[in-house]
mmCIF file of C-alpha atoms and ligand atoms in Angstrom:
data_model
loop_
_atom_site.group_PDB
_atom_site.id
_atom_site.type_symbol
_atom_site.label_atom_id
_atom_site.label_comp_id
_atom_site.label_asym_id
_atom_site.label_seq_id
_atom_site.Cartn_x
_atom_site.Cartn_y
_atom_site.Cartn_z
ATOM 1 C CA UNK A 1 0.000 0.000 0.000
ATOM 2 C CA UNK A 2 1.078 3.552 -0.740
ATOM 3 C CA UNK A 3 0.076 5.920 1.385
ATOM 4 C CA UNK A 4 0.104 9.992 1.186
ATOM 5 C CA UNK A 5 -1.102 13.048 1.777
ATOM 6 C CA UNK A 6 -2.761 15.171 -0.586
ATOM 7 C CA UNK A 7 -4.429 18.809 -0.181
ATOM 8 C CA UNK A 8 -8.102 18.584 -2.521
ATOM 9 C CA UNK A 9 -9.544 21.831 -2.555
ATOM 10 C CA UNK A 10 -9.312 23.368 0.868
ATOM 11 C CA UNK A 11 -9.139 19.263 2.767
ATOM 12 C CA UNK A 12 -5.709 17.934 3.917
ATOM 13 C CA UNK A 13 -5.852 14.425 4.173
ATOM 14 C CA UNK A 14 -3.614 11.078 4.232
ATOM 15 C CA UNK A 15 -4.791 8.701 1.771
ATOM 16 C CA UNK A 16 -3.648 5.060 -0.304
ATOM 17 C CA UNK A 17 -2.393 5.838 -3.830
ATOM 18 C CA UNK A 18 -4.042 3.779 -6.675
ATOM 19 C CA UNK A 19 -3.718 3.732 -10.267
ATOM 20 C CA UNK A 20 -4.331 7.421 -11.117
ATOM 21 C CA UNK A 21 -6.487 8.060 -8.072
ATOM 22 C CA UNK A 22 -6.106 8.913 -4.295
ATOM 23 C CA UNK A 23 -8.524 7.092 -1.943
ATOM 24 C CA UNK A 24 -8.983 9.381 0.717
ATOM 25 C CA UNK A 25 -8.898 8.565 4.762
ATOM 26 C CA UNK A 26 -11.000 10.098 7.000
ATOM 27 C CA UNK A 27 -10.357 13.364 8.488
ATOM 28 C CA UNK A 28 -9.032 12.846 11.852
ATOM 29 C CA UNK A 29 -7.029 9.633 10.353
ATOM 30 C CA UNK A 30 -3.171 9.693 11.593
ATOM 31 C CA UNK A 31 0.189 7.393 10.730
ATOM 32 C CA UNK A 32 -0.574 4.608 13.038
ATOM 33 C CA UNK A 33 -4.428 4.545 12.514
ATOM 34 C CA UNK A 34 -6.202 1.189 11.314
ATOM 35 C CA UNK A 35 -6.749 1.664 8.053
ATOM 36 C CA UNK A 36 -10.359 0.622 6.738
ATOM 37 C CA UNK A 37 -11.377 0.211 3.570
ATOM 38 C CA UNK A 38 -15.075 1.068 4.393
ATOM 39 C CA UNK A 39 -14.017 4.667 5.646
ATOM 40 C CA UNK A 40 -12.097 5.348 1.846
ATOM 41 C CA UNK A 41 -15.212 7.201 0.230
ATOM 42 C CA UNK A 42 -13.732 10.154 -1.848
ATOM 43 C CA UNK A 43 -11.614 8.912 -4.262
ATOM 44 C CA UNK A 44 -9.706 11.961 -5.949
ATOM 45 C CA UNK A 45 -8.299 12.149 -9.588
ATOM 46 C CA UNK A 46 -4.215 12.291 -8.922
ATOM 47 C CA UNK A 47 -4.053 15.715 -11.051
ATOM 48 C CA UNK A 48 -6.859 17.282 -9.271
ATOM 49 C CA UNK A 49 -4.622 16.302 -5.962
ATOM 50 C CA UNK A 50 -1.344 18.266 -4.459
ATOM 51 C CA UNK A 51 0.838 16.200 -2.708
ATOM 52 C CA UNK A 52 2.356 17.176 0.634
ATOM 53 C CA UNK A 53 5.059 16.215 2.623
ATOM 54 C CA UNK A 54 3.411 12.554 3.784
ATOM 55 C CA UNK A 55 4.528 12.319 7.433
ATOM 56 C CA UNK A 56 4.306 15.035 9.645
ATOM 57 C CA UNK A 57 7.152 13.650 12.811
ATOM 58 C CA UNK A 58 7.509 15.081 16.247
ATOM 59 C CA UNK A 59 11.576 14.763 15.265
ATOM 60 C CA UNK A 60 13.734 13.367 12.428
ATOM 61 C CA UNK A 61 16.233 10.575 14.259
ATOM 62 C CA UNK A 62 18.980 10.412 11.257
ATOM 63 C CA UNK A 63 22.368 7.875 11.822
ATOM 64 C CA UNK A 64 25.788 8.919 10.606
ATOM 65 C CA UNK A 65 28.690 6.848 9.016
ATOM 66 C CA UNK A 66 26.211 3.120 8.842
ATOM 67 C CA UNK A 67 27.813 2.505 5.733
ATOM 68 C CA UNK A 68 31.708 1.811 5.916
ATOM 69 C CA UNK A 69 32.286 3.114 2.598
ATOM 70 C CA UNK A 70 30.859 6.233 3.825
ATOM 71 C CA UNK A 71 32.834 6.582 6.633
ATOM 72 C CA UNK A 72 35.773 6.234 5.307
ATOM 73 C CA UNK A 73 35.486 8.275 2.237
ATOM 74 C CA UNK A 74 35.621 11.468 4.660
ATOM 75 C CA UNK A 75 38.080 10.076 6.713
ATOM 76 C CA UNK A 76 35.771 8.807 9.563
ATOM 77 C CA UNK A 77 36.739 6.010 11.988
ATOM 78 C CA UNK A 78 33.660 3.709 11.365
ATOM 79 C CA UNK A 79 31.382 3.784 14.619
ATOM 80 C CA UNK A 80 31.303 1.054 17.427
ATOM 81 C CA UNK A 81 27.468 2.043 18.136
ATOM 82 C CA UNK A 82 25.520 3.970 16.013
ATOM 83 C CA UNK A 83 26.102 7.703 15.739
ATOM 84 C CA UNK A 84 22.741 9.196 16.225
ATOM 85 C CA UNK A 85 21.987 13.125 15.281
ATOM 86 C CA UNK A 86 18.596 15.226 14.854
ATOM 87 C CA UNK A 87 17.494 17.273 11.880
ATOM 88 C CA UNK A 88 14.610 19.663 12.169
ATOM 89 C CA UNK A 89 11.122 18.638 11.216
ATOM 90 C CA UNK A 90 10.659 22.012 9.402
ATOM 91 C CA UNK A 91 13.593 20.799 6.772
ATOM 92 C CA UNK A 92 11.103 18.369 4.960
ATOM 93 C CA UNK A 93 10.048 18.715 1.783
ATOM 94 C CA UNK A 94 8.725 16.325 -0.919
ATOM 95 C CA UNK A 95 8.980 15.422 -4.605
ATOM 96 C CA UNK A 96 9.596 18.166 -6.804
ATOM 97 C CA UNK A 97 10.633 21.100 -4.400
ATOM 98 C CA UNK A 98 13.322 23.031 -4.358
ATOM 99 C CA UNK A 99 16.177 21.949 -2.578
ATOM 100 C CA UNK A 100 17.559 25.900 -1.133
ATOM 101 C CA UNK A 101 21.298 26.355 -0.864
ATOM 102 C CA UNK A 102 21.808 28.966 1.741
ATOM 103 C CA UNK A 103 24.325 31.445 0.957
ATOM 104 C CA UNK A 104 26.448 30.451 4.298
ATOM 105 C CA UNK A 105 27.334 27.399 2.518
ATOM 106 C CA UNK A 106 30.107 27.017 0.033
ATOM 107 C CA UNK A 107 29.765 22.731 -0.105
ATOM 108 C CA UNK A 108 26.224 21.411 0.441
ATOM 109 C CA UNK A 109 26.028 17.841 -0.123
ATOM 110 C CA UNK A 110 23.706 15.114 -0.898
ATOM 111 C CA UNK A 111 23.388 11.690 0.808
ATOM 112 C CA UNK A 112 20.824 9.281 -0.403
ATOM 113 C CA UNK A 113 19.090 6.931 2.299
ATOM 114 C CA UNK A 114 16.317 4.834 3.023
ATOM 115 C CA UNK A 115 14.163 6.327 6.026
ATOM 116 C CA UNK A 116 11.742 4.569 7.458
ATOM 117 C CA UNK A 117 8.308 5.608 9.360
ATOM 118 C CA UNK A 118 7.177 4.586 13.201
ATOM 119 C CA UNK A 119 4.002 3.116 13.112
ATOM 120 C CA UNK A 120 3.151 3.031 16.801
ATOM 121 C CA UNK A 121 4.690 4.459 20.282
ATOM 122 C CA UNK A 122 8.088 2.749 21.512
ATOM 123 C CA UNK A 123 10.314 2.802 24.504
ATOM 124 C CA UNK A 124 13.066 0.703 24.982
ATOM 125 C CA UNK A 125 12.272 -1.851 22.803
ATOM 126 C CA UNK A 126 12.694 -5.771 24.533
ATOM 127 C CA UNK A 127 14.969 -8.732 23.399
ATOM 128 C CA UNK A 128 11.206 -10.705 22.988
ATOM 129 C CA UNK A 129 9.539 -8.104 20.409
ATOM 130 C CA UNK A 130 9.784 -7.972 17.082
ATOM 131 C CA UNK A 131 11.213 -4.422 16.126
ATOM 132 C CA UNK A 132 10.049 -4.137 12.838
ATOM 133 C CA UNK A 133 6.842 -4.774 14.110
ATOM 134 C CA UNK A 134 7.091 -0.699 15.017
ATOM 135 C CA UNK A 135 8.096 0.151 11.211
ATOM 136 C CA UNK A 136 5.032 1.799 9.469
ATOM 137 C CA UNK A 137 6.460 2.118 6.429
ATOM 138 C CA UNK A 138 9.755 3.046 3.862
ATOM 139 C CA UNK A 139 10.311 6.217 1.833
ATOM 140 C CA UNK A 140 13.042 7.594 0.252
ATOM 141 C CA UNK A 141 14.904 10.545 1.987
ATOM 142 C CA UNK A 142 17.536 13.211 1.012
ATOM 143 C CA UNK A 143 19.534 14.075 4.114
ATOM 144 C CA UNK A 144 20.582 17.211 2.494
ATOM 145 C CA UNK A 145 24.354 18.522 4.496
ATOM 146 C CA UNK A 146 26.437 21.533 4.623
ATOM 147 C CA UNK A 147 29.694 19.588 4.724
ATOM 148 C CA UNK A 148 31.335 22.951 5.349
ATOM 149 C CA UNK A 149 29.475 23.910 8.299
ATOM 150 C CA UNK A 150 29.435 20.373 9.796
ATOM 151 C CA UNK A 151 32.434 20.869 10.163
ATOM 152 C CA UNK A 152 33.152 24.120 11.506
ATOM 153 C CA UNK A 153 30.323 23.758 13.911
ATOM 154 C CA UNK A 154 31.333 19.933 15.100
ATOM 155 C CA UNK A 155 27.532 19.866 16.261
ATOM 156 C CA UNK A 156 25.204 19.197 13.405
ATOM 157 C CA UNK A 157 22.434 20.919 13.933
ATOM 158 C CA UNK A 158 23.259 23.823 11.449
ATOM 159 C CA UNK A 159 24.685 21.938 8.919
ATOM 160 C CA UNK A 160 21.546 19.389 8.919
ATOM 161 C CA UNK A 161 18.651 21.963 9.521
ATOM 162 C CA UNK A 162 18.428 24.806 6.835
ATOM 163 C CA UNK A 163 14.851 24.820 5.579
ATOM 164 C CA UNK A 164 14.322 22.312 2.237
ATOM 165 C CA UNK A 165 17.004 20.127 3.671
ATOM 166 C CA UNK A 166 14.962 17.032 3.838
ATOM 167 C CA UNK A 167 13.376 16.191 1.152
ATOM 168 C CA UNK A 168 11.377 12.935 1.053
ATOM 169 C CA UNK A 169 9.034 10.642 -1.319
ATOM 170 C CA UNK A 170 5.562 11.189 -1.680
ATOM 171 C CA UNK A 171 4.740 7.951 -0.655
ATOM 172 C CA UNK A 172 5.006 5.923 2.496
ATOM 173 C CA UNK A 173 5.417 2.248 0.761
ATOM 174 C CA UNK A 174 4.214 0.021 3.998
ATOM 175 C CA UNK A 175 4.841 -3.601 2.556
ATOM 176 C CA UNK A 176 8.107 -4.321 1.270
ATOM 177 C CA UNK A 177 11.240 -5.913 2.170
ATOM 178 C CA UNK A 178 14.161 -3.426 2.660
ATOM 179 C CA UNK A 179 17.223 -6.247 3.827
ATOM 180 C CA UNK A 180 18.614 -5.763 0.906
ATOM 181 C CA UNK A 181 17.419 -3.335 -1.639
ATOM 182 C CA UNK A 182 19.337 -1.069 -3.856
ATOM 183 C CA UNK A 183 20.387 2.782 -2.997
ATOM 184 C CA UNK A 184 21.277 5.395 -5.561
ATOM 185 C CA UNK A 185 21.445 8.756 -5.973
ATOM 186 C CA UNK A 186 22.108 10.275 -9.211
ATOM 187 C CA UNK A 187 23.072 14.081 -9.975
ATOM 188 C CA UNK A 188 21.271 15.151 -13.643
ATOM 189 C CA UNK A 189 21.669 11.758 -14.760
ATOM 190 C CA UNK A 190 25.031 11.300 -13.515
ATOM 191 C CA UNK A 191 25.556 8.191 -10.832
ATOM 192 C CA UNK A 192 26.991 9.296 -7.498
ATOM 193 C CA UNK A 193 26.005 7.176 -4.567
ATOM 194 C CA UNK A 194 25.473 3.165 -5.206
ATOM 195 C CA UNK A 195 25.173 0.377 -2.045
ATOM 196 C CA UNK A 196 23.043 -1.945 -1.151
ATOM 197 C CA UNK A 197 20.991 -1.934 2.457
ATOM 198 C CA UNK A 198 22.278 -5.368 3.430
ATOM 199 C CA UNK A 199 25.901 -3.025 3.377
ATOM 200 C CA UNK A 200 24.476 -1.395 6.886
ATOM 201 C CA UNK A 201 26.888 -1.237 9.942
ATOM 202 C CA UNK A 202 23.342 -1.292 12.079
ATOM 203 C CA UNK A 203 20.177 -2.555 10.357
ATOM 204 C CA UNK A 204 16.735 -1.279 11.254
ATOM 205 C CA UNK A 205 15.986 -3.622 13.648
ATOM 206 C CA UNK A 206 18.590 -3.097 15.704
ATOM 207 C CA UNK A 207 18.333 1.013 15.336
ATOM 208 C CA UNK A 208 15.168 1.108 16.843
ATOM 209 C CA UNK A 209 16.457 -0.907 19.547
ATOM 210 C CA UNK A 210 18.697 1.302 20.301
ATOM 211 C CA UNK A 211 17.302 4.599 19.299
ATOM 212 C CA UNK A 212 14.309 3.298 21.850
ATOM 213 C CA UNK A 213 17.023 3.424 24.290
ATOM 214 C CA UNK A 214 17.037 7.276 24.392
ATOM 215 C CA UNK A 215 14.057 8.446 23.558
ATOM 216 C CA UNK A 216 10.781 7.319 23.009
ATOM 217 C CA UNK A 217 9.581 7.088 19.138
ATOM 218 C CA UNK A 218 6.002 8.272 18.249
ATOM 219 C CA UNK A 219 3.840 6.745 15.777
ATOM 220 C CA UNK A 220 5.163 9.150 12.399
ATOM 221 C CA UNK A 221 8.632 9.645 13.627
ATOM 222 C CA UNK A 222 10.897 9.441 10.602
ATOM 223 C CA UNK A 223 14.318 7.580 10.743
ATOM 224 C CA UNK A 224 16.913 8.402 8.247
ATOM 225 C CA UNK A 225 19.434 5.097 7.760
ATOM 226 C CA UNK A 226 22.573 6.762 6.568
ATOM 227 C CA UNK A 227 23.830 6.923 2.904
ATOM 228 C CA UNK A 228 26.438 4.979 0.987
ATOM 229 C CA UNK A 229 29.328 6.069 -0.124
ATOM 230 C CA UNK A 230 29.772 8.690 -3.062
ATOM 231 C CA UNK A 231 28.536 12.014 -1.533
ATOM 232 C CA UNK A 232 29.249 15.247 -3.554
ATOM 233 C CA UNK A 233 28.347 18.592 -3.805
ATOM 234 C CA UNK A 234 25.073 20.174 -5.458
ATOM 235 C CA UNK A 235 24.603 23.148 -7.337
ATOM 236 C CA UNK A 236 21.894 25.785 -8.265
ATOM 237 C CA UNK A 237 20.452 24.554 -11.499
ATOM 238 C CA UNK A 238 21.685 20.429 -10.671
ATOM 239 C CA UNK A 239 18.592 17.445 -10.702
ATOM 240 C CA UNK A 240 19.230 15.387 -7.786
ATOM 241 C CA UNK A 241 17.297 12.010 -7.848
ATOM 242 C CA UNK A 242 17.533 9.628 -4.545
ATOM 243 C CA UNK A 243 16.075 6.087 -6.160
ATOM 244 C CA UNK A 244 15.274 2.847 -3.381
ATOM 245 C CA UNK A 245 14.726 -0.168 -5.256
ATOM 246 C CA UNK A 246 10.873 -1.389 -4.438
ATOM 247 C CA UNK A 247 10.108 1.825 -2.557
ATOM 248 C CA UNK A 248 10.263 4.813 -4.976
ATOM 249 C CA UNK A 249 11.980 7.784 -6.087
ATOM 250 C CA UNK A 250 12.822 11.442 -4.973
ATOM 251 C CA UNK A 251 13.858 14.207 -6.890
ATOM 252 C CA UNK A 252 14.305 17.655 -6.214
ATOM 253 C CA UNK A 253 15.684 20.377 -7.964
ATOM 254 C CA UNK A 254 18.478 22.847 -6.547
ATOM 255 C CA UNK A 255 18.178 26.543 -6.369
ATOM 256 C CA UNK A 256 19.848 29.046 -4.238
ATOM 257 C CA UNK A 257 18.877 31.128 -1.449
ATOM 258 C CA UNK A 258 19.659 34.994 0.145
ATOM 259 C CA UNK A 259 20.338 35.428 3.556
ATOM 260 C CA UNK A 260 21.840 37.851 6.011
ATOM 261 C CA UNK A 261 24.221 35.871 7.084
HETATM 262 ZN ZN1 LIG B 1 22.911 11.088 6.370
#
C-alpha cells in the first residue's frame, strides 16, 4: 500500500495511492491509525490532488557513518554504536521542491538513504519483540548537508537543519522488504552514490532498539538510515534524484537562497 497526503480543494488528508487516483482517509485519520477500507469514500483524480510532505514527525532521528564506505570516504573512523543526530522537522520537503542552498554554505552535499516511518509508540524496545513490528512504512529521503558547516560547527544541527534540507518521497510504501534493496542517488543523470541496504553497519531492527534506548519514538517519527558512499556537492540549477529499489523515487531540484548571514 502507498500511502500519502494530498491537499483537494481546501481538505488535507492522508490517503492510499491507486492507479491514477487517491482514496482518501478520513479526516481525523493519523500514521498509526487502522486503516479501513469502508471509511475510503472520496476517491480523488491524482491531477486534481497536491501532494504534501506525507509524514508530519515530532523529530527526524537520522544515523551517521552506517555505511563503511561512507565513513571512510571522509576520513571517519567507522562507529562502534551507532552515531545518532537530529534534523529539524521544518527541513522536509517532498517530490519536486526546491532543494535551497543557503548562501552560508560554500559545499552542500547530498546523501541518499532509506528512512523509514514509526508506526506506533516505543520505549526501549525488549529482546522478545519484534522491532520491525514498530516500522510503518519506507520512503526515500535526502539528508541534504552543509559539509562545510558540519564541520566548523562539530555539532550538526546547522549543517543538517536549513529549511528544504529534507526532502522525502511522496509515498510511504508500507509492505516491502528493505534487507537488501538497492540505494542510488544520481546528480542530472550522472551516478553518485550506489550500495546496497544489506551493506548497513546497524540494520533497522537493531536502530530502533537502540534509538528506543534514548528516547521514546512516536507513531510518524521518521528515521533516516545513513547513505552509501559517493557524496558530492550540489549546485543551483543540478537534478538530484535519490532512487530505493521497491520503494520509490525522490527528486528535487536545486536553487539558491539569500540570507543575512
Ligand atoms: Zn545522512
Amino acid at each position: 500500500m502507498k500511502i500519502c497526503r494530498v491537499r483537494y480543494g481546501t481538505v488535507v488528508r492522508y490517503g492510499e495511492l491507486r492507479d491514477g487516483s487517491v482514496a482518501l482517509f478520513p479526516a481525523h485519520w493519523q500514521i498509526g491509525d487502522p486503516i479501513d477500507p469502508a471509511h475510503m469514500t472520496d476517491d480523488v483524480p491524482v491531477e486534481d490532488a497536491e501532494f504534501l510532505v506525507p509524514v508530519e514527525p515530532s523529530k527526524i532521528v537520522c544515523v551517521g557513518r552506517n555505511y563503511a564506505k561512507h565513513a571512510e570516504e571522509l576520513n571517519n573512523p567507522l562507529p562502534e554504536e551507532p552515531l545518532l543526530f537530529l534534523k529539524a522537522p521544518s527541513a522536509l520537503i517532498t517530490e519536486g521542491e526546491p532543494i535551497r542552498i543557503p548562501a552560508q554554505s560554500e559545499q552542500v552535499e547530498h546523501e541518499g538513504e532509506l528512512a523509514f516511518v514509526i508506526g506506533r509508540m516505543c520505549w526501549s524496545v525488549g529482546p522478545n519483540e519484534n522491532p520491525l513490528s514498530y516500522v510503518f512504512g519506507y520512503l526515500p529521503a535526502n539528508d541534504v548537508t552543509a559539509r562545510d558547516l558540519q564541520r566548523k560547527d562539530v555539532q550538526f544541527t546547522r549543517a543538517k537543519s536549513f529549511d528544504s534540507f529534507c526532502p522525502v518521497g511522496r509515498t510511504i510504501q508500507t509492505d516491502a522488504s528493505v534487507s537488501d534493496v538497492r540505494v542510488t542517488t544520481t546528480v542530472n543523470g550522472e551516478l553518485r552514490q550506489e550500495g546496497r541496504t544489506s551493506e548497513m553497519i546497524f540494520d533497522i531492527g537493531y536502530l530502533i532498539r537502540y534509538i528506543s534506548e534514548q528516547m521514546t519514538l512516536n507513531a510518524g517519527d521518521l528515521v533516516l538510515t545513513g547513505t552509501p558512499a559517493g557524496v558530492s556537492r550540489i549546485l543551483e540549477g543540478d537534478v538530484c534524484v535519490v532512487d530505493i529499489e521497491g520503494i520509490g523515487r525522490l527528486s528535487n531540484p536545486v536553487t539558491t537562497i539569500e540570507t543575512s548571514f
